[in-house]
Structures are given as C-alpha cells and as structure tokens.
PDB file of C-alpha atoms in Angstrom:
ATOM      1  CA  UNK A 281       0.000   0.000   0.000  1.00  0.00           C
ATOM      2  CA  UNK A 282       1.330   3.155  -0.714  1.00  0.00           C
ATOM      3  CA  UNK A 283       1.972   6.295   1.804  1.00  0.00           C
ATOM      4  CA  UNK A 284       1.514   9.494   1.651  1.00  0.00           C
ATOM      5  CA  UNK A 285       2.678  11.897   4.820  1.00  0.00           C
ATOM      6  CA  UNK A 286       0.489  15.025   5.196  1.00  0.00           C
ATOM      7  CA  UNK A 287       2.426  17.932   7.010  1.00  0.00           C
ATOM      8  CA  UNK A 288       0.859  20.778   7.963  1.00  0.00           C
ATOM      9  CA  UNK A 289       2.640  24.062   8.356  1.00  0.00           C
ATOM     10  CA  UNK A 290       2.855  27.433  10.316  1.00  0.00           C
ATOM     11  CA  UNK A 291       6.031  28.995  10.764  1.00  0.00           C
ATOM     12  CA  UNK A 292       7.964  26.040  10.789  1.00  0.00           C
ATOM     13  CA  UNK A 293      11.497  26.959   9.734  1.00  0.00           C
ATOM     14  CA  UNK A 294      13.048  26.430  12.491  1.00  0.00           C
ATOM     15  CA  UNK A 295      12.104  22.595  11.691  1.00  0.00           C
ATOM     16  CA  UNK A 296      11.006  21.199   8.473  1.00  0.00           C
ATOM     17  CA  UNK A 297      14.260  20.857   6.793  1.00  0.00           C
ATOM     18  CA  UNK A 298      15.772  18.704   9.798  1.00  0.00           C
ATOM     19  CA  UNK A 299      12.620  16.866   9.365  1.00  0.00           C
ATOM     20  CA  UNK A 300      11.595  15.809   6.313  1.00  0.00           C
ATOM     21  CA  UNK A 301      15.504  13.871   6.181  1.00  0.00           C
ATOM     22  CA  UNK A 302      14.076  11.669   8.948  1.00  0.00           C
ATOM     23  CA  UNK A 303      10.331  11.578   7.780  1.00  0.00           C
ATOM     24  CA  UNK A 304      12.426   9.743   4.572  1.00  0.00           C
ATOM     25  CA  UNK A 305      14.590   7.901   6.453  1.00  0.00           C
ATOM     26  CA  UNK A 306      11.689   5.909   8.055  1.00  0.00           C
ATOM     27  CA  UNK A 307       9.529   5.567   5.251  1.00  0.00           C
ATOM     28  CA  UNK A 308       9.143   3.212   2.251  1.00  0.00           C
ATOM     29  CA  UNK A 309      10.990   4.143  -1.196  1.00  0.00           C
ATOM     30  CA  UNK A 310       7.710   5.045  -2.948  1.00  0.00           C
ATOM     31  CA  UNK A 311       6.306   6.390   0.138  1.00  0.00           C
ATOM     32  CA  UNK A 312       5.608  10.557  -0.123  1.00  0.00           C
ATOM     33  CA  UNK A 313       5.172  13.504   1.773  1.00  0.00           C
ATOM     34  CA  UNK A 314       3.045  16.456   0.928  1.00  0.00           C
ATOM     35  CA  UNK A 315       3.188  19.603   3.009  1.00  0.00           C
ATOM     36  CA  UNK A 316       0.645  21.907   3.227  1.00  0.00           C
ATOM     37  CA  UNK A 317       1.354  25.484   3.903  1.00  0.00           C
ATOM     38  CA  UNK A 318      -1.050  28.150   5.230  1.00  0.00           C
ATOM     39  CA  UNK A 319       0.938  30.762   4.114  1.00  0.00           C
ATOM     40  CA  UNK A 320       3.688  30.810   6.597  1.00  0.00           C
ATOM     41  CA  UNK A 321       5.753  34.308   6.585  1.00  0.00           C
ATOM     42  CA  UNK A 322       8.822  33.046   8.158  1.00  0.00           C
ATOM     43  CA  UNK A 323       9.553  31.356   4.546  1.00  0.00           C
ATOM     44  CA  UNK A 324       8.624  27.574   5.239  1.00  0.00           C
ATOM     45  CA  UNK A 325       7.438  26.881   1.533  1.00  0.00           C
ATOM     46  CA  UNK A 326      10.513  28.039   0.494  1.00  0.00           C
ATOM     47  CA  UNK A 327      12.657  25.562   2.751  1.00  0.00           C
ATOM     48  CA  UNK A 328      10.708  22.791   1.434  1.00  0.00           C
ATOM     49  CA  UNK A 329      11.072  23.517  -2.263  1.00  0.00           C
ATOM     50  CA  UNK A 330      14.860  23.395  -1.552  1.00  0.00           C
ATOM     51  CA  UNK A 331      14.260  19.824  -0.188  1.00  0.00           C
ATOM     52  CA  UNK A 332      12.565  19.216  -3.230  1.00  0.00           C
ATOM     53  CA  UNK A 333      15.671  19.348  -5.210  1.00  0.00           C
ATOM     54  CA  UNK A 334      16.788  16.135  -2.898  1.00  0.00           C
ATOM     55  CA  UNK A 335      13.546  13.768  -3.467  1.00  0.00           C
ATOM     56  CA  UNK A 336      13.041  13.982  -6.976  1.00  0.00           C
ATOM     57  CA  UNK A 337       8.815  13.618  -7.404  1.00  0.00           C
ATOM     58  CA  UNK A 338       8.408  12.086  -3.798  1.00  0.00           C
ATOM     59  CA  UNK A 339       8.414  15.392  -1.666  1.00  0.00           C
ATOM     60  CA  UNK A 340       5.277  17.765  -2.123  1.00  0.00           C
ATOM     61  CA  UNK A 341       3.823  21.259  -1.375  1.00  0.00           C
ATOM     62  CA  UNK A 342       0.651  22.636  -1.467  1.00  0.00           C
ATOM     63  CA  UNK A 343       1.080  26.756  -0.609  1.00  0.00           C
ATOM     64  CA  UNK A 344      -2.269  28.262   0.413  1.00  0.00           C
ATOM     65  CA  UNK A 345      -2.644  31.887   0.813  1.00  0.00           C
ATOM     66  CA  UNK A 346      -3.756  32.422   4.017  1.00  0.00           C
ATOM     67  CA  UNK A 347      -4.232  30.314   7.247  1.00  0.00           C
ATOM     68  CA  UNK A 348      -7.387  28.230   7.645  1.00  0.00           C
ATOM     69  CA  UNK A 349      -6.342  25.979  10.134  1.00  0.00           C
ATOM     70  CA  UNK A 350      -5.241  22.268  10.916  1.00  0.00           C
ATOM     71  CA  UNK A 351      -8.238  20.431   9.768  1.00  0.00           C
ATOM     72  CA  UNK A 352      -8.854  21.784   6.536  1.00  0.00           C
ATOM     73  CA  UNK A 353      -5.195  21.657   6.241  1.00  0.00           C
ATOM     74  CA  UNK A 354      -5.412  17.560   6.687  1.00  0.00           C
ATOM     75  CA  UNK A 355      -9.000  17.426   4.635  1.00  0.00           C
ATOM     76  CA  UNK A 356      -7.256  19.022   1.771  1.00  0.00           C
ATOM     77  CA  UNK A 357      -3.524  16.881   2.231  1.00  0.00           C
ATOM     78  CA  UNK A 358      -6.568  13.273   2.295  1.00  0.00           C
ATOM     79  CA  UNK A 359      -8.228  14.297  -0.628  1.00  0.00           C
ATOM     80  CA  UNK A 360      -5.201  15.549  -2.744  1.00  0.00           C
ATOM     81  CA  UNK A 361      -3.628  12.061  -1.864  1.00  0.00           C
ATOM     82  CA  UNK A 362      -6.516  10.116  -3.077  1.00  0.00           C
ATOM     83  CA  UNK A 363      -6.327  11.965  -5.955  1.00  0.00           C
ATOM     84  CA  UNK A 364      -2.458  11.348  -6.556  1.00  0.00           C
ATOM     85  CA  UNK A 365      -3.220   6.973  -5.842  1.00  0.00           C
ATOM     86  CA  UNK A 366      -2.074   6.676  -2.062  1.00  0.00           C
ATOM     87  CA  UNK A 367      -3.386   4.272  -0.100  1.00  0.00           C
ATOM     88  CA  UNK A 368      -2.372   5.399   2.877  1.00  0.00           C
ATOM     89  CA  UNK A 369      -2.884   8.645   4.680  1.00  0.00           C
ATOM     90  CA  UNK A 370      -0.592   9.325   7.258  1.00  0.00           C
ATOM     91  CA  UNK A 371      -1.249  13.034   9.813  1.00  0.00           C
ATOM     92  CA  UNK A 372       1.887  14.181  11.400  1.00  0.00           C
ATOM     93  CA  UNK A 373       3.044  17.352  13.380  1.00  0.00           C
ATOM     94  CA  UNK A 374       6.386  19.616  11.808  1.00  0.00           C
ATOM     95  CA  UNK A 375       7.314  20.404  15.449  1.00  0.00           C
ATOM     96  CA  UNK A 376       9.319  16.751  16.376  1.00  0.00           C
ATOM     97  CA  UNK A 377       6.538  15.601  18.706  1.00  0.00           C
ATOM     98  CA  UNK A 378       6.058  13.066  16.056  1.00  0.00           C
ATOM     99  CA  UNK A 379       8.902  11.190  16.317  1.00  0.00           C
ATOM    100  CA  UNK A 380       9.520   9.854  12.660  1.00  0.00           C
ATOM    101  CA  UNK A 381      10.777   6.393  13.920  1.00  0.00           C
ATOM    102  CA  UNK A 382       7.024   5.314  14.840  1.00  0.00           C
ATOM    103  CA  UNK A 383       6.528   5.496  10.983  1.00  0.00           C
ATOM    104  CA  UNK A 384       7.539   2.037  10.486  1.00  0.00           C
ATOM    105  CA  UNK A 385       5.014   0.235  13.481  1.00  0.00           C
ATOM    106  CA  UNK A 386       2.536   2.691  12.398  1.00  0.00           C
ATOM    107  CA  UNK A 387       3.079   1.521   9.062  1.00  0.00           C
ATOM    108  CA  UNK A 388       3.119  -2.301  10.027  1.00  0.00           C
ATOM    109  CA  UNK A 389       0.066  -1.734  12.164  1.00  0.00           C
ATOM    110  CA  UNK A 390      -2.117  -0.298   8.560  1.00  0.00           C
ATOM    111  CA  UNK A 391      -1.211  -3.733   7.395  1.00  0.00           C
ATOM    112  CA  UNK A 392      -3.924  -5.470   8.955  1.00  0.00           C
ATOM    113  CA  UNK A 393      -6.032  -2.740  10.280  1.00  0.00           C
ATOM    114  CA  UNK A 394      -8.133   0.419   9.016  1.00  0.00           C
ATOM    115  CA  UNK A 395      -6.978   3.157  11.376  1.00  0.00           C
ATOM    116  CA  UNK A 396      -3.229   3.442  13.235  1.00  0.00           C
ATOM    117  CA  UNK A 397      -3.029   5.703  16.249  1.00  0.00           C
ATOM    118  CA  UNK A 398      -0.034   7.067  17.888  1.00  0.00           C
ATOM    119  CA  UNK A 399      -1.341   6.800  21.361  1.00  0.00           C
ATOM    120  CA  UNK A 400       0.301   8.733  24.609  1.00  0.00           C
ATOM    121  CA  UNK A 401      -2.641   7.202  26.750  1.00  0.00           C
ATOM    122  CA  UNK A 402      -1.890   3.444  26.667  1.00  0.00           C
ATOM    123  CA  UNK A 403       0.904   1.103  27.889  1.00  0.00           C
ATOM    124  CA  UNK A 404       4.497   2.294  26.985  1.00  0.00           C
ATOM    125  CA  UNK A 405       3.072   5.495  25.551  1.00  0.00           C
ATOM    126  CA  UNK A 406       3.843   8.701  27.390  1.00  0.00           C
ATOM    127  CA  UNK A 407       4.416  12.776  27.102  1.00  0.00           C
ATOM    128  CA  UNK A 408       7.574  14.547  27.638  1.00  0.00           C
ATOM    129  CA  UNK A 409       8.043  18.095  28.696  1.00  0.00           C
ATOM    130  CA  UNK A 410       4.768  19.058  29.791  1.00  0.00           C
ATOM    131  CA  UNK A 411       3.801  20.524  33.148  1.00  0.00           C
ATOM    132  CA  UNK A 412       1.425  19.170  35.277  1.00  0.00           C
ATOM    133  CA  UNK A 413      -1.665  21.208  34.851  1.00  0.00           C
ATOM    134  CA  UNK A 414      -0.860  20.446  30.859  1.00  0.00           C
ATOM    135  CA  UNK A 415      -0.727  16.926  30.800  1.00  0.00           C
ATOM    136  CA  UNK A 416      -4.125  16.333  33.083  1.00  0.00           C
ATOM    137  CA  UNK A 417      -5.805  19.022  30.636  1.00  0.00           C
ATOM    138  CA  UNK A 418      -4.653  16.398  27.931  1.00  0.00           C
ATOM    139  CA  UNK A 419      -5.486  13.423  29.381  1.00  0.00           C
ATOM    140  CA  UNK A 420      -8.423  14.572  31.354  1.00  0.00           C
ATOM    141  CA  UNK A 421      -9.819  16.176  27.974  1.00  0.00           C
ATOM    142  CA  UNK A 422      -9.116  12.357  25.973  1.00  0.00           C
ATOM    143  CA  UNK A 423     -11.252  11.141  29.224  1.00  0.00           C
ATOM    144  CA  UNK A 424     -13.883  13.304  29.115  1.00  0.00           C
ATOM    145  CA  UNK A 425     -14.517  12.623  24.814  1.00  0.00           C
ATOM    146  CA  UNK A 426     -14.443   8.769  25.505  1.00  0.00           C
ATOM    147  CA  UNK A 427     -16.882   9.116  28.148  1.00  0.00           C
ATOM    148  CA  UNK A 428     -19.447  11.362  26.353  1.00  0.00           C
ATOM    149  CA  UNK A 429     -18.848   9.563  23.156  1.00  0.00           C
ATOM    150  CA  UNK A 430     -18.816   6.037  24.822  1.00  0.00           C
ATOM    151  CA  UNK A 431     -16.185   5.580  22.449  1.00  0.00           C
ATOM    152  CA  UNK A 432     -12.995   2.776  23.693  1.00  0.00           C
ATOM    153  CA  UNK A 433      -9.784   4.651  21.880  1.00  0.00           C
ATOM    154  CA  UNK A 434      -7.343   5.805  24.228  1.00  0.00           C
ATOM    155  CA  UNK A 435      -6.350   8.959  22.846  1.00  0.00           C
ATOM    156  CA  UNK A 436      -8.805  10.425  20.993  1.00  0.00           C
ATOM    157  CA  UNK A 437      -7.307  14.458  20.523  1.00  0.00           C
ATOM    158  CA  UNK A 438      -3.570  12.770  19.398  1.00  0.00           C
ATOM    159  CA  UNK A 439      -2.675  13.975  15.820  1.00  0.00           C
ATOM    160  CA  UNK A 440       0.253  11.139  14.828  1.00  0.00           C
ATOM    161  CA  UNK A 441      -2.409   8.785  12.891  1.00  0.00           C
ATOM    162  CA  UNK A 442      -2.425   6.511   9.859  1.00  0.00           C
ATOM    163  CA  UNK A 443      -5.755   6.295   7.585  1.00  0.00           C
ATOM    164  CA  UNK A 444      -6.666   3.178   4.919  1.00  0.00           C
ATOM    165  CA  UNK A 445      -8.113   5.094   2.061  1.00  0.00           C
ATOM    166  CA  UNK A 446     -11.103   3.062   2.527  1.00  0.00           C
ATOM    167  CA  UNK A 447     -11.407   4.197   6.100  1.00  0.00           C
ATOM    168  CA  UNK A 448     -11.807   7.765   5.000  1.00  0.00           C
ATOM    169  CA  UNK A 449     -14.458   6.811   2.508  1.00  0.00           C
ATOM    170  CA  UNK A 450     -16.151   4.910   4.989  1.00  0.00           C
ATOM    171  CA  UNK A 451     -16.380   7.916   7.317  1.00  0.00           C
ATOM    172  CA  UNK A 452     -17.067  10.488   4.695  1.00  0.00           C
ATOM    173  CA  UNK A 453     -14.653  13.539   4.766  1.00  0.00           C
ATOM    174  CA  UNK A 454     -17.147  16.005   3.753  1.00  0.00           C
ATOM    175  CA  UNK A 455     -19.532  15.382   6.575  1.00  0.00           C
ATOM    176  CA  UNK A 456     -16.835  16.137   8.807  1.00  0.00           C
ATOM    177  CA  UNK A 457     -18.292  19.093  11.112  1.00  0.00           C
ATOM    178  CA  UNK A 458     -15.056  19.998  13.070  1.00  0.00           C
ATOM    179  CA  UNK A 459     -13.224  22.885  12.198  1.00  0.00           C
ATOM    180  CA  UNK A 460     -10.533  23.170  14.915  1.00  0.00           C
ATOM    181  CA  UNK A 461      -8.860  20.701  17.653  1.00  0.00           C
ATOM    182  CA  UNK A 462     -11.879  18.266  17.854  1.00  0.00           C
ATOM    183  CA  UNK A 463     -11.512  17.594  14.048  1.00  0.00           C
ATOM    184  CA  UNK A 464      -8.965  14.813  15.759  1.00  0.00           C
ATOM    185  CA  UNK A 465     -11.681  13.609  17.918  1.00  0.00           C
ATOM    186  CA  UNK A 466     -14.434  13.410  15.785  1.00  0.00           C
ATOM    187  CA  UNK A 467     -12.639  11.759  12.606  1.00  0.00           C
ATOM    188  CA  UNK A 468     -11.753   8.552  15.329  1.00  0.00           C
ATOM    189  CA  UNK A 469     -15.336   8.381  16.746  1.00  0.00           C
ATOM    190  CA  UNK A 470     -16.546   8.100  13.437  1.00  0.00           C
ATOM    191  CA  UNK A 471     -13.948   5.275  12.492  1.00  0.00           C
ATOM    192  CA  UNK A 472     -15.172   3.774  15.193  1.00  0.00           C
ATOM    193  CA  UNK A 473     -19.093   4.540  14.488  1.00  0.00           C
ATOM    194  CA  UNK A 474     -18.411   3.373  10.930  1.00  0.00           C
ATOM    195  CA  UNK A 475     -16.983  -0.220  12.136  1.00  0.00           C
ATOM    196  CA  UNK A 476     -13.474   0.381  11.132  1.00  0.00           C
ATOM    197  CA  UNK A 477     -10.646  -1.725  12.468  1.00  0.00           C
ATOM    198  CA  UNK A 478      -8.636   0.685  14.954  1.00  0.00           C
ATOM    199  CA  UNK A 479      -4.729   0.329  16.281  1.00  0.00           C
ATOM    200  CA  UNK A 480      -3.013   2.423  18.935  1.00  0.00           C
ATOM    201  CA  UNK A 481       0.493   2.140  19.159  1.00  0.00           C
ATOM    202  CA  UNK A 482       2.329   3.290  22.040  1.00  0.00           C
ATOM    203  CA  UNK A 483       4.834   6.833  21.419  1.00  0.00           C
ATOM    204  CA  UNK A 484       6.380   8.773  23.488  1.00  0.00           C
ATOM    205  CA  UNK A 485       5.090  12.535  22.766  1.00  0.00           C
ATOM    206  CA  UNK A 486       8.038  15.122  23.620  1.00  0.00           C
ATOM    207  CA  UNK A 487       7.584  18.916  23.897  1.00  0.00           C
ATOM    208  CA  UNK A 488       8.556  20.743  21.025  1.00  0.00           C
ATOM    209  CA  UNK A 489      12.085  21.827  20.804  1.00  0.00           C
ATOM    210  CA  UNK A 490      12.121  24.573  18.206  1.00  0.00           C
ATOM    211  CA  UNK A 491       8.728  27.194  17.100  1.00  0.00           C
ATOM    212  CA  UNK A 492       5.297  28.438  18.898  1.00  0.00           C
ATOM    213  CA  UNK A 493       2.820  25.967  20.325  1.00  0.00           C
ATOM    214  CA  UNK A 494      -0.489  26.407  18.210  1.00  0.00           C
ATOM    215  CA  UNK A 495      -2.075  24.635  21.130  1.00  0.00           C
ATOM    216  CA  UNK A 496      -4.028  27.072  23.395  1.00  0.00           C
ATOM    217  CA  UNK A 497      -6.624  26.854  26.324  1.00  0.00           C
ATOM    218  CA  UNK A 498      -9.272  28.536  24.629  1.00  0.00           C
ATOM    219  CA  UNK A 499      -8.736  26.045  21.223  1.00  0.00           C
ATOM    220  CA  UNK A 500      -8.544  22.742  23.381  1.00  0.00           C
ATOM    221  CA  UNK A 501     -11.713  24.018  25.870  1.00  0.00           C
ATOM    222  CA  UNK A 502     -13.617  24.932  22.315  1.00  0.00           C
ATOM    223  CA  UNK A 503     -12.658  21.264  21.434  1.00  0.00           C
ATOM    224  CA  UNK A 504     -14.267  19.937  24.526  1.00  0.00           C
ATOM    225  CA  UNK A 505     -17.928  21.491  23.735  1.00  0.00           C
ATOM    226  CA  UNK A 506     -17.495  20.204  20.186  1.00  0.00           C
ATOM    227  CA  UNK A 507     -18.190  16.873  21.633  1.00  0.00           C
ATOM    228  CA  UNK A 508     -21.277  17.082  22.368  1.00  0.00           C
ATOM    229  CA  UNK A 509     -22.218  18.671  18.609  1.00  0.00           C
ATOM    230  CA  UNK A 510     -19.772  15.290  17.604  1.00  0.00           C
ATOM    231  CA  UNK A 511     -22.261  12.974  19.500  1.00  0.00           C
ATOM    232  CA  UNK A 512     -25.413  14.606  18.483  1.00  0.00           C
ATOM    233  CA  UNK A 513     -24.970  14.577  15.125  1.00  0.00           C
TER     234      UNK A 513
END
C-alpha cells in the first residue's frame, strides 16, 4: 500500500528541513510527503522547495494563501492524496513531537487494520516536557470525549495517525463538522461509528524543541464542547 505523509505548516522553519531527512529515512521508497502550507511568513514553503531538489517527485507542497487551520489543512492533504493513488494517509506534526521512527510500526500496524493511532494514553506510551496542569488538561480532555462519546480509543485528541483510504471513505470527509482541535476527535469516533478496524500504538510525545505551540486553552476548551455537537450529530 502506498503512503503518503500530510504535514501541515505554520512557521515552521526552524524545523522542516531537519525533518523531512528523517520523515524519509523511516519511510518506504515510494512512500511521499506532501506539506501543506497556510501561508507561513517566516519562509517555510521556500525551505521545502529546496528539499525538493533532494527527493526527486516524492516530496510535495501545497502553498495556500492564508491560514485556515489544521483540519482543513489535513481534509485538503486526504483528498489531494486520493487523488495522486495513495493508499495510505498518514497526519503528522512539523514540530518533532512526532517522532519519525514510529513510521515504520505505524506503518506495520495499517497492514492489517483500518486506522493506526499514535497513542500517549496506553501502555508504553507517554508525554515529555509538559507541566502538570498540561498533561491532566490532555489526558483529562481524551477522558472526558471517551466518556461522552462512549467511544474505547485511548487517545482520541492525538494527531500522529495513519488512515486506509477506505477508512476515509467509509467515514465520509465532507460530513466532517469539526473545524478546529476536535476535528482529531471526531474523525476517530466516526472510524469507530463506521466499524473500522482501529490500532493504537504506544509513542512517546516530547515537547517541542524549536517554534510556537499552536495549542491554546481557549482552542482545546472549544474542542471539549465540540463533543457534544460530535455525539449529536
């Protein structure tokens, strides 16, 4: 099956070109990454289309004028890559957070099922970096979704997740209601809704080194109430 990586960026200088080496490095030889860019000033788009030069027709970028946010970042990155024959979707962070050498279990892991998760909240899997009141916001906000949802996966808000092609299908990308943080939420419940087979693998989730957070209180709280427009729906 082959993989595409969707990147989204924002003022990510200070990492892409360190990344996408490693992204490479743990990926299969027709495997691809596309990055999407909202437009970053700091001159992203440009650092990639010097990386370009390196990967022949296997490195990406889609420049977008303006910002307008993670998940229509990812819709467009899935539906571009169904266009382009992938049959894997693969969502990963600029920042390092994603560690690139999950690629391969994640990978291993689509094999036999529909969804792959990069999970902090199960066995082995853990966060690095964060302060207290952080990490029970995180985890107490992945509680909170399972419980309204009545949904089993351990970490519903991660973003480090691999999609069958069919799995999108099955879930149907332009119901999708979620505009921000809960975009991550809502696209698992409804793999799960839907029937699809799900995976969590176990990472450990460092801080970013380099670059801004995009993560804020009021986006994760706003993610929170989405729930409940999630499970009504």
């Amino acid at each position: 099956m082959k993989l595409l990586v969707i990147i989204p960026t924002y003022n990510e200088i200070a990492n892409i070109s360190k990344l996408l080496p490693e992204v490479f490095r743990n990926i299969p030889e027709d495997a691809g990454i596309l990055v999407v860019d909202d437009g970053s000033p700091d001159g992203t788009a440009d650092a990639v289309k010097e990386c370009m030069e390196n990967y022949s027709d296997r490195l990406h970028l889609l420049e977008r004028a303006e910002k307008n946010g993670l998940a229509d970042a990812y819709m467009t990155g899935f539906k571009w890559g169904v266009e382009h024959g992938y049959d894997v979707l693969c969502e990963m962070d600029a920042d390092f957070s994603h560690k690139p050498e999950y690629l391969p279990e994640l990978y291993a892991a689509i094999q036999t099922n529909d969804v792959a998760i990069g999970s902090r909240n199960i066995k082995g899997g853990a966060v690095e970096g964060w302060g207290a009141l952080r990490n029970f916001i995180s985890k107490g906000g992945s509680l909170y979704s399972r419980m309204v949802l009545r949904c089993p996966i351990k970490d519903l808000t991660g973003g480090y997740n691999m999609w069958r092609k069919a799995a999108l299908e099955r879930i149907d990308l332009d119901a999708i209601i979620s505009k921000g943080y809960s975009f991550q939420i809502e696209m698992k419940y409804k793999a799960y809704k839907a029937g699809c087979s799900i995976k969590e693998i176990p990472i450990i989730f460092p801080d970013r080194i380099a670059g801004e957070s995009k993560m804020n209180k009021g986006i994760f709280m706003e993610a929170l109430k989405a729930v409940w427009k999630i499970r009504n729906r």
